[in-house]
Amino acid sequence: GDSVTQMEGPVTLSEEAFLTINCTYTATGYPSLFWYVQYPGEGLQLLLKATKADDKGSNKGFEATYRKETTSFHLEKGSVQVSDSAVYFCALRRAAGNKLTFGGGTRVLVKP
Amino acid sequence: GAGVSQSPSNKVTEKGKDVELRCDPISGHTALYWYRQSLGQGLEFLIYFQGNSAPDKSGLPSDRFSAERTGGSVSTLTIQRTQQEDSAVYLCASSLWSLRQPETQYFGPGTRLLVL
């Protein structure tokens, strides 16, 4: 079945550091890929998405590129802020299906 | 506009009791999803409704779990004879529906269920 694997946290960084969260997936066909973020005390929010190979999703300084050859969708941000402290979830949705399959989540803590 | 709302925000119940969790989707969204977020299992899909089609119940963990969606809008997730392993945050999401592309799912704040 479908699965998403992402690096375990917590990831602790200093402000203005570079952030990478690795995400790889297993799925048949050509799924759409997503990053969701959950800020403390808040619900899940879509951060960015990509629907086909080589697409780059971007939002709020975060980027992720859909790599079909490596089945990956790594999340990056060049300079993190304290306000980026949250749990980040990688997810996929198969073209023919509708449910999201999530990775385990990665907690990121940015210190001033 | 209003987002997805869920009630109650927190629910504490005793083992063996039934609970009902409510979800109000974004107006105009025909697709509605329930997920569960627990420490041991992460985020799991439970059930999906789209318009008048038969729901996709493939994620329901046991027959103690059921859900309905009345009038194509509000949905209720019911857990009968609750067990301690049912303790989790239950998330509802809604989206538009398109044959051509997967529409973004918008999540509610969740209901935190604790079974004592």
PDB file of N, CA and C in Angstrom, chain A residues 27-70:
ATOM      1  N   ALA A  27       4.175   4.620  -3.655  1.00  0.00           N
ATOM      2  CA  ALA A  27       2.794   4.642  -4.148  1.00  0.00           C
ATOM      3  C   ALA A  27       2.793   4.212  -5.596  1.00  0.00           C
ATOM      4  N   THR A  28       1.700   3.629  -6.020  1.00  0.00           N
ATOM      5  CA  THR A  28       1.552   3.306  -7.441  1.00  0.00           C
ATOM      6  C   THR A  28       1.098   4.548  -8.196  1.00  0.00           C
ATOM      7  N   GLY A  29       1.431   4.589  -9.440  1.00  0.00           N
ATOM      8  CA  GLY A  29       0.999   5.707 -10.262  1.00  0.00           C
ATOM      9  C   GLY A  29       1.756   6.993  -9.963  1.00  0.00           C
ATOM     10  N   TYR A  30       1.068   8.091 -10.140  1.00  0.00           N
ATOM     11  CA  TYR A  30       1.687   9.405  -9.982  1.00  0.00           C
ATOM     12  C   TYR A  30       0.892  10.219  -8.964  1.00  0.00           C
ATOM     13  N   PRO A  31       1.237  10.051  -7.693  1.00  0.00           N
ATOM     14  CA  PRO A  31       0.468  10.757  -6.666  1.00  0.00           C
ATOM     15  C   PRO A  31       0.773  12.245  -6.644  1.00  0.00           C
ATOM     16  N   SER A  32      -0.121  12.995  -6.047  1.00  0.00           N
ATOM     17  CA  SER A  32       0.158  14.383  -5.683  1.00  0.00           C
ATOM     18  C   SER A  32       0.808  14.379  -4.304  1.00  0.00           C
ATOM     19  N   LEU A  33       1.703  15.337  -4.083  1.00  0.00           N
ATOM     20  CA  LEU A  33       2.454  15.382  -2.831  1.00  0.00           C
ATOM     21  C   LEU A  33       2.207  16.704  -2.114  1.00  0.00           C
ATOM     22  N   PHE A  34       2.195  16.633  -0.794  1.00  0.00           N
ATOM     23  CA  PHE A  34       1.823  17.786   0.019  1.00  0.00           C
ATOM     24  C   PHE A  34       2.733  17.884   1.242  1.00  0.00           C
ATOM     25  N   TRP A  35       2.910  19.109   1.707  1.00  0.00           N
ATOM     26  CA  TRP A  35       3.429  19.355   3.047  1.00  0.00           C
ATOM     27  C   TRP A  35       2.363  20.132   3.812  1.00  0.00           C
ATOM     28  N   TYR A  36       1.997  19.580   4.973  1.00  0.00           N
ATOM     29  CA  TYR A  36       1.098  20.249   5.893  1.00  0.00           C
ATOM     30  C   TYR A  36       1.891  20.655   7.133  1.00  0.00           C
ATOM     31  N   VAL A  37       1.447  21.725   7.793  1.00  0.00           N
ATOM     32  CA  VAL A  37       2.106  22.206   8.998  1.00  0.00           C
ATOM     33  C   VAL A  37       1.069  22.368  10.110  1.00  0.00           C
ATOM     34  N   GLN A  38       1.496  22.010  11.298  1.00  0.00           N
ATOM     35  CA  GLN A  38       0.621  22.148  12.475  1.00  0.00           C
ATOM     36  C   GLN A  38       1.354  22.990  13.504  1.00  0.00           C
ATOM     37  N   TYR A  39       0.942  24.261  13.628  1.00  0.00           N
ATOM     38  CA  TYR A  39       1.541  25.146  14.620  1.00  0.00           C
ATOM     39  C   TYR A  39       0.974  24.807  16.003  1.00  0.00           C
ATOM     40  N   PRO A  40       1.702  25.120  17.052  1.00  0.00           N
ATOM     41  CA  PRO A  40       1.237  24.783  18.408  1.00  0.00           C
ATOM     42  C   PRO A  40      -0.179  25.278  18.667  1.00  0.00           C
ATOM     43  N   GLY A  41      -1.040  24.362  19.077  1.00  0.00           N
ATOM     44  CA  GLY A  41      -2.414  24.726  19.416  1.00  0.00           C
ATOM     45  C   GLY A  41      -3.325  24.992  18.233  1.00  0.00           C
ATOM     46  N   GLU A  42      -2.839  24.732  17.025  1.00  0.00           N
ATOM     47  CA  GLU A  42      -3.657  25.009  15.840  1.00  0.00           C
ATOM     48  C   GLU A  42      -3.893  23.740  15.024  1.00  0.00           C
ATOM     49  N   GLY A  43      -4.778  23.838  14.053  1.00  0.00           N
ATOM     50  CA  GLY A  43      -5.071  22.705  13.192  1.00  0.00           C
ATOM     51  C   GLY A  43      -4.076  22.587  12.053  1.00  0.00           C
ATOM     52  N   LEU A  44      -4.197  21.504  11.309  1.00  0.00           N
ATOM     53  CA  LEU A  44      -3.338  21.267  10.152  1.00  0.00           C
ATOM     54  C   LEU A  44      -3.627  22.285   9.052  1.00  0.00           C
ATOM     55  N   GLN A  45      -2.559  22.824   8.481  1.00  0.00           N
ATOM     56  CA  GLN A  45      -2.716  23.767   7.365  1.00  0.00           C
ATOM     57  C   GLN A  45      -1.870  23.286   6.200  1.00  0.00           C
ATOM     58  N   LEU A  46      -2.382  23.436   5.002  1.00  0.00           N
ATOM     59  CA  LEU A  46      -1.580  23.122   3.832  1.00  0.00           C
ATOM     60  C   LEU A  46      -0.460  24.144   3.701  1.00  0.00           C
ATOM     61  N   LEU A  47       0.752  23.665   3.564  1.00  0.00           N
ATOM     62  CA  LEU A  47       1.903  24.553   3.381  1.00  0.00           C
ATOM     63  C   LEU A  47       2.220  24.696   1.894  1.00  0.00           C
ATOM     64  N   LEU A  48       2.342  23.574   1.203  1.00  0.00           N
ATOM     65  CA  LEU A  48       2.600  23.623  -0.223  1.00  0.00           C
ATOM     66  C   LEU A  48       2.276  22.263  -0.837  1.00  0.00           C
ATOM     67  N   LYS A  49       2.204  22.242  -2.180  1.00  0.00           N
ATOM     68  CA  LYS A  49       1.883  20.988  -2.847  1.00  0.00           C
ATOM     69  C   LYS A  49       2.522  20.949  -4.227  1.00  0.00           C
ATOM     70  N   ALA A  50       2.606  19.752  -4.779  1.00  0.00           N
ATOM     71  CA  ALA A  50       3.082  19.552  -6.143  1.00  0.00           C
ATOM     72  C   ALA A  50       2.314  18.374  -6.727  1.00  0.00           C
ATOM     73  N   THR A  51       1.861  18.518  -7.955  1.00  0.00           N
ATOM     74  CA  THR A  51       0.974  17.504  -8.502  1.00  0.00           C
ATOM     75  C   THR A  51       1.621  16.638  -9.580  1.00  0.00           C
ATOM     76  N   LYS A  52       2.810  16.995 -10.046  1.00  0.00           N
ATOM     77  CA  LYS A  52       3.459  16.136 -11.037  1.00  0.00           C
ATOM     78  C   LYS A  52       4.967  16.255 -10.921  1.00  0.00           C
ATOM     79  N   ALA A  53       5.649  15.303 -11.522  1.00  0.00           N
ATOM     80  CA  ALA A  53       7.105  15.223 -11.422  1.00  0.00           C
ATOM     81  C   ALA A  53       7.762  16.536 -11.855  1.00  0.00           C
ATOM     82  N   ASP A  54       8.779  16.924 -11.079  1.00  0.00           N
ATOM     83  CA  ASP A  54       9.590  18.121 -11.295  1.00  0.00           C
ATOM     84  C   ASP A  54       8.878  19.419 -10.922  1.00  0.00           C
ATOM     85  N   ASP A  55       7.612  19.333 -10.513  1.00  0.00           N
ATOM     86  CA  ASP A  55       6.935  20.525  -9.990  1.00  0.00           C
ATOM     87  C   ASP A  55       7.616  20.965  -8.706  1.00  0.00           C
ATOM     88  N   LYS A  56       7.670  22.265  -8.487  1.00  0.00           N
ATOM     89  CA  LYS A  56       8.165  22.799  -7.221  1.00  0.00           C
ATOM     90  C   LYS A  56       7.033  23.540  -6.551  1.00  0.00           C
ATOM     91  N   GLY A  57       6.734  23.132  -5.324  1.00  0.00           N
ATOM     92  CA  GLY A  57       5.766  23.860  -4.517  1.00  0.00           C
ATOM     93  C   GLY A  57       6.513  24.837  -3.636  1.00  0.00           C
ATOM     94  N   SER A  58       5.924  26.009  -3.400  1.00  0.00           N
ATOM     95  CA  SER A  58       6.591  26.985  -2.540  1.00  0.00           C
ATOM     96  C   SER A  58       5.558  27.834  -1.816  1.00  0.00           C
ATOM     97  N   ASN A  59       5.917  28.248  -0.590  1.00  0.00           N
ATOM     98  CA  ASN A  59       5.032  29.077   0.217  1.00  0.00           C
ATOM     99  C   ASN A  59       5.789  29.505   1.464  1.00  0.00           C
ATOM    100  N   LYS A  60       5.658  30.751   1.854  1.00  0.00           N
ATOM    101  CA  LYS A  60       6.241  31.279   3.092  1.00  0.00           C
ATOM    102  C   LYS A  60       7.742  31.007   3.171  1.00  0.00           C
ATOM    103  N   GLY A  61       8.428  30.975   2.056  1.00  0.00           N
ATOM    104  CA  GLY A  61       9.863  30.744   2.062  1.00  0.00           C
ATOM    105  C   GLY A  61      10.251  29.280   2.034  1.00  0.00           C
ATOM    106  N   PHE A  62       9.259  28.394   2.146  1.00  0.00           N
ATOM    107  CA  PHE A  62       9.511  26.959   2.066  1.00  0.00           C
ATOM    108  C   PHE A  62       9.390  26.502   0.613  1.00  0.00           C
ATOM    109  N   GLU A  63      10.189  25.484   0.259  1.00  0.00           N
ATOM    110  CA  GLU A  63      10.127  24.902  -1.080  1.00  0.00           C
ATOM    111  C   GLU A  63      10.252  23.389  -0.992  1.00  0.00           C
ATOM    112  N   ALA A  64       9.645  22.710  -1.964  1.00  0.00           N
ATOM    113  CA  ALA A  64       9.831  21.268  -2.094  1.00  0.00           C
ATOM    114  C   ALA A  64       9.646  20.909  -3.557  1.00  0.00           C
ATOM    115  N   THR A  65      10.498  20.030  -4.062  1.00  0.00           N
ATOM    116  CA  THR A  65      10.438  19.622  -5.466  1.00  0.00           C
ATOM    117  C   THR A  65      10.068  18.149  -5.563  1.00  0.00           C
ATOM    118  N   TYR A  66       9.123  17.844  -6.407  1.00  0.00           N
ATOM    119  CA  TYR A  66       8.630  16.486  -6.634  1.00  0.00           C
ATOM    120  C   TYR A  66       9.667  15.756  -7.488  1.00  0.00           C
ATOM    121  N   ARG A  67      10.348  14.795  -6.881  1.00  0.00           N
ATOM    122  CA  ARG A  67      11.379  14.027  -7.587  1.00  0.00           C
ATOM    123  C   ARG A  67      10.882  12.611  -7.791  1.00  0.00           C
ATOM    124  N   LYS A  68      10.444  12.333  -9.009  1.00  0.00           N
ATOM    125  CA  LYS A  68       9.895  11.010  -9.305  1.00  0.00           C
ATOM    126  C   LYS A  68      10.989   9.947  -9.262  1.00  0.00           C
ATOM    127  N   GLU A  69      12.177  10.301  -9.730  1.00  0.00           N
ATOM    128  CA  GLU A  69      13.249   9.307  -9.837  1.00  0.00           C
ATOM    129  C   GLU A  69      13.727   8.821  -8.476  1.00  0.00           C
ATOM    130  N   THR A  70      13.628   9.686  -7.468  1.00  0.00           N
ATOM    131  CA  THR A  70      14.042   9.292  -6.119  1.00  0.00           C
ATOM    132  C   THR A  70      12.834   9.152  -5.179  1.00  0.00           C
TER     133      THR A  70
END
